[in-house]
Short mmCIF file of C-alpha atoms and ligand atoms in Angstrom, two decimals:
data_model
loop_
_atom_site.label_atom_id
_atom_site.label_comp_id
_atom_site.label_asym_id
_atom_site.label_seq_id
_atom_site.Cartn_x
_atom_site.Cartn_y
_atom_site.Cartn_z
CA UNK A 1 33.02 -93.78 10.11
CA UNK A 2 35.78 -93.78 12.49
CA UNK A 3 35.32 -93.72 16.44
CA UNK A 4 35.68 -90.47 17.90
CA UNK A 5 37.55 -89.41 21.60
CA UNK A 6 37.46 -86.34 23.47
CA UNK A 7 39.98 -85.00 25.98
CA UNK A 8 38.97 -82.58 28.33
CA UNK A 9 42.65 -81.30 30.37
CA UNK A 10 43.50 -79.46 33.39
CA UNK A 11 46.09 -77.96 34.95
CA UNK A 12 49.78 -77.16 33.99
CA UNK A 13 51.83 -78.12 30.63
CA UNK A 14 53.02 -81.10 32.16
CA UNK A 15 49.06 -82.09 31.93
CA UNK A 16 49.05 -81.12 28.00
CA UNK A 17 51.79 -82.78 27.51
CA UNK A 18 50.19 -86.25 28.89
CA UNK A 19 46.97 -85.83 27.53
CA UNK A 20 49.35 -85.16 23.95
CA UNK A 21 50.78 -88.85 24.88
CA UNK A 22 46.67 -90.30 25.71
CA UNK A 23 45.61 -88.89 22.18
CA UNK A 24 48.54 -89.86 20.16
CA UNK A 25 47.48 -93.80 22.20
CA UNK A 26 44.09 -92.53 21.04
CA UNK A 27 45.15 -92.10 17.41
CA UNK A 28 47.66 -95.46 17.16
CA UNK A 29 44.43 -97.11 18.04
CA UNK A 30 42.40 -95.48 15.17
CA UNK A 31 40.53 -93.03 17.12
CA UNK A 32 39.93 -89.53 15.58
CA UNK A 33 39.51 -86.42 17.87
CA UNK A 34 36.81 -84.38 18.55
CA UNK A 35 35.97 -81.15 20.09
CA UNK A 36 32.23 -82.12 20.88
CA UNK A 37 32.03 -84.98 23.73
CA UNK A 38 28.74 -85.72 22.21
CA UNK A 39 30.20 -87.38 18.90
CA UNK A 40 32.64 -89.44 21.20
CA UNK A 41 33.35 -93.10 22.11
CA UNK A 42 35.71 -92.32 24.26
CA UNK A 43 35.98 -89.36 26.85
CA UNK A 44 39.07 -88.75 29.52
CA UNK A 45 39.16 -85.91 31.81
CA UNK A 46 42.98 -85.14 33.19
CA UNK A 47 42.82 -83.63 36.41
CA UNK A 48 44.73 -81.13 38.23
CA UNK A 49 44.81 -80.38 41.78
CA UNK A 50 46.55 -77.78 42.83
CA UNK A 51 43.85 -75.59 44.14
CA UNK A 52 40.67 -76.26 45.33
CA UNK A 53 38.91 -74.40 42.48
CA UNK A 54 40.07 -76.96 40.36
CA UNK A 55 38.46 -79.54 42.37
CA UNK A 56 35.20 -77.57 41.86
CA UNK A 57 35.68 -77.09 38.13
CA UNK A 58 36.38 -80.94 37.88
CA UNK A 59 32.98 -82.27 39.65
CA UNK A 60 31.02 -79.51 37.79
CA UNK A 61 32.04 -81.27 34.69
CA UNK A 62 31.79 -84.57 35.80
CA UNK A 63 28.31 -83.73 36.46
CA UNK A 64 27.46 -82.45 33.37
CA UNK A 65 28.74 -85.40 31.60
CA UNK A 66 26.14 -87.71 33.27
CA UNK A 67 24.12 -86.41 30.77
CA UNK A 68 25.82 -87.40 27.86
CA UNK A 69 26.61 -90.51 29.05
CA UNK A 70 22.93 -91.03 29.50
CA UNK A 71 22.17 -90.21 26.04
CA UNK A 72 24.78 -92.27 25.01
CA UNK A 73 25.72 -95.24 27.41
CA UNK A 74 28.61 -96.97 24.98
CA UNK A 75 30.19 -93.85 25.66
CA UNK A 76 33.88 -94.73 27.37
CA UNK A 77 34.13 -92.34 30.04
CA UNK A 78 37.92 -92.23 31.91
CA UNK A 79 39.91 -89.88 34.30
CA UNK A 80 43.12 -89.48 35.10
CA UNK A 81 45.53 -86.92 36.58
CA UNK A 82 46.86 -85.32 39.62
CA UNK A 83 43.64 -85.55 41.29
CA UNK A 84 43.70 -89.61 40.98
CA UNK A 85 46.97 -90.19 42.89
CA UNK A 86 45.06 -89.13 45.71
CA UNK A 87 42.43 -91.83 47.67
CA UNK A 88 39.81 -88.90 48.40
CA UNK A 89 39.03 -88.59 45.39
CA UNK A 90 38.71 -91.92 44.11
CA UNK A 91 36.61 -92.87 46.99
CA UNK A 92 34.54 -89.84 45.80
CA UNK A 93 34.19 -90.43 42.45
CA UNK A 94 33.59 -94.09 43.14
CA UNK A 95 30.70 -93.53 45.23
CA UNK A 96 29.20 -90.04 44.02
CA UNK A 97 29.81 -90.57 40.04
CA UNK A 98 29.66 -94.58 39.37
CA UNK A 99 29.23 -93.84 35.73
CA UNK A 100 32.73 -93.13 35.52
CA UNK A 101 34.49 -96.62 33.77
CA UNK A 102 38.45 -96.11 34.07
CA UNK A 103 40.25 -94.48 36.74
CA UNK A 104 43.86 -94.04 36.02
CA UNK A 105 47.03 -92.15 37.53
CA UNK A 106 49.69 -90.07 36.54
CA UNK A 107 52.24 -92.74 36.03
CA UNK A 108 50.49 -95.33 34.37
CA UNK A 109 49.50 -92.96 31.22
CA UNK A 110 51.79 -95.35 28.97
CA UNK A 111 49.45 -98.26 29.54
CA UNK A 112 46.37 -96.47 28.69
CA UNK A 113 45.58 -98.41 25.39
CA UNK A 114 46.06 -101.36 27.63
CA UNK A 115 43.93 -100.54 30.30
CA UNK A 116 40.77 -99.51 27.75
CA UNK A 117 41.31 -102.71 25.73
CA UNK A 118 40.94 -104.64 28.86
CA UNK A 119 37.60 -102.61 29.71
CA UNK A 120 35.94 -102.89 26.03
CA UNK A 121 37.07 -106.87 26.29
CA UNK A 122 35.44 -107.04 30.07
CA UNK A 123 32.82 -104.22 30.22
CA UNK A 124 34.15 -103.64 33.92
CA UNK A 125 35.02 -100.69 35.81
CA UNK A 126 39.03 -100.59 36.31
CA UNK A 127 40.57 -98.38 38.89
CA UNK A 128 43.94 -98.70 38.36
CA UNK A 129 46.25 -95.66 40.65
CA UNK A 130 50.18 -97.16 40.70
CA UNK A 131 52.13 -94.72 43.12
CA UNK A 132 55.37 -94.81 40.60
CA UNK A 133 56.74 -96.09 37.91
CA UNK A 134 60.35 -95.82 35.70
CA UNK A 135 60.60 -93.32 33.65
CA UNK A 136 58.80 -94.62 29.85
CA UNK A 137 60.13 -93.99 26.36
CA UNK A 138 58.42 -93.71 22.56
CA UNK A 139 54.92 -93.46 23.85
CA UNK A 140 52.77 -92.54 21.09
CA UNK A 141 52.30 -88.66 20.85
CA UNK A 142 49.90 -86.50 19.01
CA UNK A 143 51.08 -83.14 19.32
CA UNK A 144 48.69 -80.20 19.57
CA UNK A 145 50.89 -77.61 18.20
CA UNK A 146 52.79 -78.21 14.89
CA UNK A 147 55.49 -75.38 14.86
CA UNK A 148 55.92 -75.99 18.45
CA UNK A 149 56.03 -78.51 21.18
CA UNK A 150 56.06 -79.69 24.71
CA UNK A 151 59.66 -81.92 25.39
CA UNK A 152 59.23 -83.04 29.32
CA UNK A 153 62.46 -83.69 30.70
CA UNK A 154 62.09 -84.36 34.09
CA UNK A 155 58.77 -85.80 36.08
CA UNK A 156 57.91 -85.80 39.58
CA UNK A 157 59.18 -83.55 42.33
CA UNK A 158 61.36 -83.58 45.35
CA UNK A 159 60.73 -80.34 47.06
CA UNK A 160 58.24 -80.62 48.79
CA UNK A 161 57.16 -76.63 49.12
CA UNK A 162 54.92 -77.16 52.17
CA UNK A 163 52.08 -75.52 50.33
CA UNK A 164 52.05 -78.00 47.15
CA UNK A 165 50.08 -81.05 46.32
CA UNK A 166 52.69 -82.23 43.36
CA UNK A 167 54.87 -84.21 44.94
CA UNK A 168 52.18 -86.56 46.52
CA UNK A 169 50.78 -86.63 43.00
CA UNK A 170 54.15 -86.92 40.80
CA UNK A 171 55.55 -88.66 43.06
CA UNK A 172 60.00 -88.44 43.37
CA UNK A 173 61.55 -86.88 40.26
CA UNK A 174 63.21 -88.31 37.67
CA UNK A 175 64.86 -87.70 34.51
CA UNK A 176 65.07 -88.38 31.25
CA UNK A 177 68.38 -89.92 29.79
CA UNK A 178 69.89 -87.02 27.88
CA UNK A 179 69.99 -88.75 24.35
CA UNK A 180 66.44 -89.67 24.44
CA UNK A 181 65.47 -85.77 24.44
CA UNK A 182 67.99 -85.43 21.62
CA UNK A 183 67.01 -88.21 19.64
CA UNK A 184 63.05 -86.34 20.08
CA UNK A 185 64.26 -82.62 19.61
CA UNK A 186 66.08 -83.83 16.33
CA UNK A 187 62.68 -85.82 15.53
CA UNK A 188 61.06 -82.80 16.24
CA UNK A 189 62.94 -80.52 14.48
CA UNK A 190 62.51 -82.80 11.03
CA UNK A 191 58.82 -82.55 11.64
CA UNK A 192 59.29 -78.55 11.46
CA UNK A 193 58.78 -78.13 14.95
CA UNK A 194 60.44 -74.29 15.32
CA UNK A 195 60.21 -73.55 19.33
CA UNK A 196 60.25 -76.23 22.16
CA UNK A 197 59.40 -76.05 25.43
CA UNK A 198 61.77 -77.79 27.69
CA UNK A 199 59.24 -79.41 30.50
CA UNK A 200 59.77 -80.35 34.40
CA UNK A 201 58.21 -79.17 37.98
CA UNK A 202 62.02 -77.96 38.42
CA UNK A 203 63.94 -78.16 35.08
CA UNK A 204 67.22 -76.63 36.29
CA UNK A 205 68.10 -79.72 38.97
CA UNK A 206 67.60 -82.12 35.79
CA UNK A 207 69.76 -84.96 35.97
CA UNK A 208 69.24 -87.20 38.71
CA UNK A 209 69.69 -90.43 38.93
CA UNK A 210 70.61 -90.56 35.42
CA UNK A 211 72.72 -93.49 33.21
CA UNK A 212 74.67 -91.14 31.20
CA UNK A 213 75.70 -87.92 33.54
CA UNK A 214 74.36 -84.53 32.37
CA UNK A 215 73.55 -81.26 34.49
CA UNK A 216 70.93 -78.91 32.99
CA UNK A 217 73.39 -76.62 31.62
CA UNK A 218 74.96 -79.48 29.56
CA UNK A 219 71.47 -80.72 28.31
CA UNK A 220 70.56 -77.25 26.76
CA UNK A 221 74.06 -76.82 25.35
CA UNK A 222 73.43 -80.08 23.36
CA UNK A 223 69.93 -78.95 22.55
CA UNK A 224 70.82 -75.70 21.15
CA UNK A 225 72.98 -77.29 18.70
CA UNK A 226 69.84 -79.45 17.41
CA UNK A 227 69.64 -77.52 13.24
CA UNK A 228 65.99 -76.40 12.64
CA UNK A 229 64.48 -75.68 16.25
CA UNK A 230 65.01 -71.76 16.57
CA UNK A 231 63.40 -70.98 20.29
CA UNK A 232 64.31 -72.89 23.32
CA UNK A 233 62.23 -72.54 26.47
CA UNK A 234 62.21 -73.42 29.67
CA UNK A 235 59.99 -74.38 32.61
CA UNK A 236 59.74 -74.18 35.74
CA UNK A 237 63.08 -72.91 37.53
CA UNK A 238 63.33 -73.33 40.84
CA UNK A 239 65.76 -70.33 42.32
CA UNK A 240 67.79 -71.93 44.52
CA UNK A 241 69.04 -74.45 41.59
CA UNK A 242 69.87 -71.79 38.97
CA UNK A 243 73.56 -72.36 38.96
CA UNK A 244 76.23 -70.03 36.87
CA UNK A 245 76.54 -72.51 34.52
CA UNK A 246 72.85 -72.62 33.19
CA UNK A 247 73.26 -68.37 33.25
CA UNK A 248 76.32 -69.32 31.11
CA UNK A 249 74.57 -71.55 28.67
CA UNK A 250 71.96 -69.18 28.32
CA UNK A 251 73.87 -66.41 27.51
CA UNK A 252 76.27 -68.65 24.88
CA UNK A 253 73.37 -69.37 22.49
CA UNK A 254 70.96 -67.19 20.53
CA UNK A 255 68.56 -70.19 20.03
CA UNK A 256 67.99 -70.28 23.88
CA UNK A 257 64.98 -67.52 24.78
CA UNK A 258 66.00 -65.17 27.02
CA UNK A 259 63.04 -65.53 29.11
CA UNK A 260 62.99 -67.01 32.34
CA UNK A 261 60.16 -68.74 34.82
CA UNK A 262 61.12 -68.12 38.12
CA UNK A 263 58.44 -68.28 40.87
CA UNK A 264 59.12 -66.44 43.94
CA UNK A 265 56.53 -67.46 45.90
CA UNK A 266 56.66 -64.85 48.50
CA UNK A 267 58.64 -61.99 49.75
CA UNK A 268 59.30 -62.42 53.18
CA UNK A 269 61.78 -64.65 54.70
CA UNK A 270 59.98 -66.05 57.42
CA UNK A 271 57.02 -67.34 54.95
CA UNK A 272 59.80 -68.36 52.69
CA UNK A 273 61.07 -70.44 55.47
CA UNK A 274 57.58 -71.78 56.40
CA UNK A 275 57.68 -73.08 52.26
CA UNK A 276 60.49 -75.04 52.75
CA UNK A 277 61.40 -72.72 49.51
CA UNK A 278 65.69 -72.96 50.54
CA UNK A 279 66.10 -69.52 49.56
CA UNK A 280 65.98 -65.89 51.03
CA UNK A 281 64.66 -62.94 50.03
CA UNK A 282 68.21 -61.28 49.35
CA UNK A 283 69.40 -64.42 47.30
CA UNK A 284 66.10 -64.23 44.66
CA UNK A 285 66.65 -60.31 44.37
CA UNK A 286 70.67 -61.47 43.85
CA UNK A 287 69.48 -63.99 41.34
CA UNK A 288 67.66 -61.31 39.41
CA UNK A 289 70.27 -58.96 39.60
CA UNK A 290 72.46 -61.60 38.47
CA UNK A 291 70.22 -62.58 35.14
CA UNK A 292 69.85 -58.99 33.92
CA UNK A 293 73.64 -58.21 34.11
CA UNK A 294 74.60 -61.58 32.51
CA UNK A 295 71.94 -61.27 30.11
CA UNK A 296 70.87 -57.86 29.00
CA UNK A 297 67.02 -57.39 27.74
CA UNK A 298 66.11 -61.15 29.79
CA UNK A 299 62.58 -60.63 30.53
CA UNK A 300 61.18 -62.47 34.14
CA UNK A 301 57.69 -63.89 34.82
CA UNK A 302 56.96 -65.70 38.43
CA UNK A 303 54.04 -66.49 40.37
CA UNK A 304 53.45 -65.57 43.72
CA UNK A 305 50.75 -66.65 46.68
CA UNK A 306 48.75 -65.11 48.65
CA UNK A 307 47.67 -65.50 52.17
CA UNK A 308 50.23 -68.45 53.13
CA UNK A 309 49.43 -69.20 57.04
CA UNK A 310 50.60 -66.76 59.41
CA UNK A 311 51.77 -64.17 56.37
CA UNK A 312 51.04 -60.74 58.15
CA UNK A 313 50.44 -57.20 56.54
CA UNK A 314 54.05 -56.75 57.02
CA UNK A 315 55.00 -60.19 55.26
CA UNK A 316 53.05 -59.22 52.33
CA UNK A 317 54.49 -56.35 52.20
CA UNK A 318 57.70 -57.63 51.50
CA UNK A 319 55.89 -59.54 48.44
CA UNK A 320 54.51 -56.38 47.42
CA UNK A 321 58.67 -55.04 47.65
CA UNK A 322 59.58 -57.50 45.57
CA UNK A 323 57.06 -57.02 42.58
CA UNK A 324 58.35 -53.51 42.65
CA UNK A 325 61.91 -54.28 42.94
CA UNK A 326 62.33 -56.92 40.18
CA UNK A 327 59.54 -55.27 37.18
CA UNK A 328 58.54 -58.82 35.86
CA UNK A 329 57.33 -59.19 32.68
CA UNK A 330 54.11 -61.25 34.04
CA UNK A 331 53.22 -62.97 36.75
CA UNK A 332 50.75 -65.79 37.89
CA UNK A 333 49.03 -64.56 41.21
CA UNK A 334 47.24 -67.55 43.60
CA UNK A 335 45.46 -67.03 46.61
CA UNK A 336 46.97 -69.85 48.79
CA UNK A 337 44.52 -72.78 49.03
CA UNK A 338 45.43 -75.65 51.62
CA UNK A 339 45.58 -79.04 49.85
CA UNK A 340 44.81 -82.17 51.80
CA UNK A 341 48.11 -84.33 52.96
CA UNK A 342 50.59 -81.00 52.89
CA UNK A 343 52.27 -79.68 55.62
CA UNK A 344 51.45 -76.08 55.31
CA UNK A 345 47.04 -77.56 55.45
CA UNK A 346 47.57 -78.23 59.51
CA UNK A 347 49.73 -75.65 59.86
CA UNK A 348 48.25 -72.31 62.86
CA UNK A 349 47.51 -69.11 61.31
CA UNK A 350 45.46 -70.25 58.60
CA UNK A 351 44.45 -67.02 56.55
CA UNK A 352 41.16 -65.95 56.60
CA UNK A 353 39.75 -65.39 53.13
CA UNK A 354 38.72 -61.83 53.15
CA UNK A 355 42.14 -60.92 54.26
CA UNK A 356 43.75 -62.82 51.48
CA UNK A 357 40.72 -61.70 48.74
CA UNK A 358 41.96 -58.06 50.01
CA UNK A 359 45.65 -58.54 49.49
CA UNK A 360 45.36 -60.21 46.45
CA UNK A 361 44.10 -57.08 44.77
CA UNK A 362 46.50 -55.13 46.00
CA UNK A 363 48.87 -57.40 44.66
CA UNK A 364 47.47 -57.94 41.11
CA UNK A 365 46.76 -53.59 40.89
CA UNK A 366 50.86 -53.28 42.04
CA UNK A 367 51.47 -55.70 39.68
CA UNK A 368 49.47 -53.78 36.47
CA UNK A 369 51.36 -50.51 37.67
CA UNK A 370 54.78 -52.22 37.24
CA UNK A 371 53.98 -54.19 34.13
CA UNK A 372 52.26 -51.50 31.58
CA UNK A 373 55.44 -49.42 33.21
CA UNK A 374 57.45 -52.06 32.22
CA UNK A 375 55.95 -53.12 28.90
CA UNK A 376 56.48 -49.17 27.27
CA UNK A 377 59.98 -50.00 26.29
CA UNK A 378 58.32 -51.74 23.39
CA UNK A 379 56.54 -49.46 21.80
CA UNK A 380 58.12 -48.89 18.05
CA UNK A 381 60.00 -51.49 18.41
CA UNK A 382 60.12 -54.68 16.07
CA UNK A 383 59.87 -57.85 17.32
CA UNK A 384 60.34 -61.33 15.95
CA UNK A 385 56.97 -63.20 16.63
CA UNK A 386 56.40 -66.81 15.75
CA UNK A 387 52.48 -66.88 14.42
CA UNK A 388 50.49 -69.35 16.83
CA UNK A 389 46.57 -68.43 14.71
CA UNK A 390 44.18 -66.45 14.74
CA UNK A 391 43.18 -64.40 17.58
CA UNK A 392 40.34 -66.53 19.53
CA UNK A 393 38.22 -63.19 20.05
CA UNK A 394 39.13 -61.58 16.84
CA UNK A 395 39.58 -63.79 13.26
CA UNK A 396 40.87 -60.38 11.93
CA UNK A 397 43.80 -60.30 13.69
CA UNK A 398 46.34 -62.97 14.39
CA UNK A 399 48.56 -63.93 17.32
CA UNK A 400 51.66 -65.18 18.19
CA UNK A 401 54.92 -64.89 20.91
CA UNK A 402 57.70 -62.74 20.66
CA UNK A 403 61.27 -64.26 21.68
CA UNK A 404 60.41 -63.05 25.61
CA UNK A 405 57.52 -65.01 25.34
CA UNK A 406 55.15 -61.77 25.06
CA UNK A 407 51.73 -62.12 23.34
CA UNK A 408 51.38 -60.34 20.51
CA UNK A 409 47.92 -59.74 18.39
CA UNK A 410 48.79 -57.82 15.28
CA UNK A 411 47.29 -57.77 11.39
CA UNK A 412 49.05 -59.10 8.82
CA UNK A 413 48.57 -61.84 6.11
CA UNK A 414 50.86 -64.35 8.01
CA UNK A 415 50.35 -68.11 8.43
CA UNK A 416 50.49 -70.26 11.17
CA UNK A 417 53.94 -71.45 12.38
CA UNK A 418 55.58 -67.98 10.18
CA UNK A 419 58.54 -66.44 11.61
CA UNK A 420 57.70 -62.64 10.91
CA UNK A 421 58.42 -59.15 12.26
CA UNK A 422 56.04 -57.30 14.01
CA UNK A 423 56.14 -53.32 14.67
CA UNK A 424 54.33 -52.88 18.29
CA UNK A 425 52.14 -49.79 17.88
CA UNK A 426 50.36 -50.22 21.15
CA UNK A 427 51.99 -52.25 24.32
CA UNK A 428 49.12 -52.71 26.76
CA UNK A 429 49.08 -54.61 30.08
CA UNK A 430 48.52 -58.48 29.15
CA UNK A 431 49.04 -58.60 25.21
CA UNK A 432 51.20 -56.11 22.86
CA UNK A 433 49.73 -54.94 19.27
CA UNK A 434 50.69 -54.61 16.22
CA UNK A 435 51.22 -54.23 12.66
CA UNK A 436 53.44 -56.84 10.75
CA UNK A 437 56.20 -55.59 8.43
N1 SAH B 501 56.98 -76.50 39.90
C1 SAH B 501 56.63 -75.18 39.71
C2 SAH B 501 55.15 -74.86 39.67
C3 SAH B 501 54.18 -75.72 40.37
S1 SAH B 501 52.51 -75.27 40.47
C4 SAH B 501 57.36 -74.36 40.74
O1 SAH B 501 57.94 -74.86 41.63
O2 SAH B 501 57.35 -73.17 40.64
C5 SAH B 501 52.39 -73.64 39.89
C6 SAH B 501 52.19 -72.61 40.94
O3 SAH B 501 51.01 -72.85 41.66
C7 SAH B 501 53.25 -72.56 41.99
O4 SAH B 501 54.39 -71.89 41.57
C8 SAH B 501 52.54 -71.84 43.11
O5 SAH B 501 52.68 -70.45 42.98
C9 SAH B 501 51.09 -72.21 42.91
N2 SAH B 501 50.61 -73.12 43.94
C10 SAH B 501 51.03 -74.37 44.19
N3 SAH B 501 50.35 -74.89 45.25
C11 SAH B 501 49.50 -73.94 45.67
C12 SAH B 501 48.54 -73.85 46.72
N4 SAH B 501 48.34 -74.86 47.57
N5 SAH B 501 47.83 -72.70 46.86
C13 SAH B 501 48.03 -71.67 46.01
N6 SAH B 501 48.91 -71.69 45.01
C14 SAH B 501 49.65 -72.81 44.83
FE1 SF4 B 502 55.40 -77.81 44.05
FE2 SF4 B 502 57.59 -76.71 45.02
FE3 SF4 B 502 57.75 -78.90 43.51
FE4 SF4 B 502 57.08 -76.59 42.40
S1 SF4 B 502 59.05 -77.05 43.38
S2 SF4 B 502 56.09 -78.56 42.08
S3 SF4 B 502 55.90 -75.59 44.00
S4 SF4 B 502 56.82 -78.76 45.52
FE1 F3S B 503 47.97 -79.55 38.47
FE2 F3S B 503 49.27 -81.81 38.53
FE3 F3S B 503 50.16 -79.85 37.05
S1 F3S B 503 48.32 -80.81 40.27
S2 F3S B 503 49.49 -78.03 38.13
S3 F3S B 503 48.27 -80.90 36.76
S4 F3S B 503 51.39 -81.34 38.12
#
């Protein structure tokens, strides 16, 4: 019987896409997966930590997995992640959780196999956190999705928003030479991947520091042309670097989604200023304005925070305009939470919670109002929807994304990774029904 591992991630794509890279290491070494840490040899946890509620969800599990490793003491346990770039934690795991055997970062994932050869060999803990590293090709990749899949293109982040954690645990950004992510789409694309998702913290200023010069813009132009792949996505973009040219691109190819991630943050200039965000609230609303007329029928999603230090009722306010102004298609709503080593953490005018607890439902009940006003345009209407399973809370019915990247639970007799057209009988808020044709 072969040897079993067990992944447990957190956090954003750019997470799933590593621990993709640690299981297809897993696999090269002979390792099959499993979905029950109790059958495994070898457990990682990937961290995030870009709230504190992850940091609570993290030592929860690592808590409960003192249990298993008592019951079963061969059992490899490792993390890795955002949370690991950062010496608190170590020092916290090292002294409240010594059961834990490997400690690894997030630019040393390449070297895992490595790293857990040396510890079966030794039998002795390794803690091993680099703060950077070049940018590594043709690590082994098992990919969770088979008719789509994760392409990162850029890593790290240089913009330091004084509210975010991601550049202390990404460290600068960097890209990937342009033919590399060719050379993978086309890969990809023989393997019957159908839809990729173009990853980075900020894909549209992709291309620094690169051999071979190529702006964003370029880079999709090339990808669209890849034969097979039929959806391109995109994420995240920061506003400020959403230049003509990518509008241009977008609006030149029908293989490019006409869906766009672009966070706004907040609404008010003076809190926009306190982000270090490089934009205004006139040149987002611009932006928009910009993106619909260029491309008609582009759907927007964003995410916004809540309760940034000093934000008065009159700041939020201006959030609240902005939700109403722009009618995004969804949106990913955080209360702000200060993170340890970021500007914005020792900044006055920390929020109180109840204040920001109050505003965020305001925010997420404005938000409902615009959205199932929003989402009624698609009622009747048939959409293309590439099949992603079966519905996790219904077998009966079975899900999938439309070309604006809106979920979709309809019946039908389709398979997994079909192309198929959907009739929506019944838009609601988060998810759109329907019957397929
Ligand atoms: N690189 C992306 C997303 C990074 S994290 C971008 O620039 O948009 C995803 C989202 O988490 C951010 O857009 C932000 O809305 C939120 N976020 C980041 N740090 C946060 C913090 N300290 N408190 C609350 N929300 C935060
Ligand atoms: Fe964080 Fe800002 Fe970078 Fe996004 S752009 S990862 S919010 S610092
Ligand atoms: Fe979290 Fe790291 Fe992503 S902090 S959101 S896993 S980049």
């Amino acid at each position: 019987m072969s040897k079993k591992y067990y992944i447990l991630t957190f956090g954003c794509q750019m997470n799933e896409n590593d621990s993709e890279h640690i299981a297809g290491i897993l696999t090269q070494k002979g390792y099959e997966r499993t979905d029950n840490v109790r059958e495994a040899s070898v457990c990682v946890v990937n961290t995030c930590s870009i709230r504190e509620n992850a940091d609570d969800k993290f030592f929860g599990n690592l808590g409960d997995l003192k249990g298993v490793k008592r019951d079963n003491p061969d059992l490899i346990l490792s993390v890795c992640g955002c949370m690991m770039q950062q010496k608190i934690y170590v020092d916290r795991i090292k002294e409240k959780f010594p059961y834990v055997d490997i400690i690894f970062g997030t630019h040393n994932i390449a070297d895992f196999g490595n790293i857990l050869d040396e510890f079966i060999e030794k039998k002795k803990k390794i803690v091993r956190v680099p703060d950077s590293s070049p940018v590594t090709e043709n690590v082994p990749l098992r990919r969770e999705y088979r008719h789509r899949a994760y392409v990162s293109i850029t890593y790290g982040c240089d913009n330091f928003c004084t509210y975010c954690i991601v550049p202390y645990t990404r460290g600068r950004e960097k890209s990937r030479e342009a033919v590399n992510i060719l050379s993978e789409v086309e890969c990809l694309a023989r393997d019957g991947v159908k839809e990729i998702m173009l990853l980075g913290q900020n894909v549209n200023s992709y291309g620094k520091g690169l051999t071979e010069p190529c702006s964003f813009a370029e880079l999709l132009r090339m990808v669209s042309k890849v034969e097979g792949i039929e959806r391109i996505r995109f994420m995240t973009s920061h506003p400020r670097d959403f230049t003509d040219d990518i509008i241009e691109a977008m609006a030149s190819s029908d293989k490019i989604c006409k869906s766009v991630h672009l966070p706004f943050q907040a609404g008010s200039d003076r809190i926009l200023k306190l982000m270090n965000r490089h934009y205004d609230r006139a040149y987002y609303l611009g932006l928009v304005k910009k993106l619909r007329e260029r491309i008609p029928g582009i759907t927007i999603s964003t995410d916004i925070i809540v309760g940034f230090p000093t934000e008065t009722e009159e700041d939020f306010e201006d959030t609240l305009d902005i939700v109403r102004q722009c009618r995004f298609e969804s949106a990913f709503t955080f209360i702000y939470s200060p993170r340890e080593g970021t500007k914005a953490a020792v900044m006055d005018g920390q929020i109180n919670h109840e204040t920001s607890v109050r505003r965020f439902k305001r925010l997420v009940s404005t938000l409902e109002e615009e959205i199932s006003e929003g989402v009624k345009i698609y009622q009747d209407t048939v959409q293309e929807v590439i099949v992603d399973g079966h519905s996790k809370s219904d077998a009966g019915t079975l899900t999938g994304r439309t070309r604006s990247n809106k979920l979709v639970n309809f019946t039908g007799t389709a398979e997994t990774g079909d192309t198929v057209n959907v009739r929506i009988t019944k838009p609601n808020t988060y998810y759109l029904f329907g019957e397929q044709i």
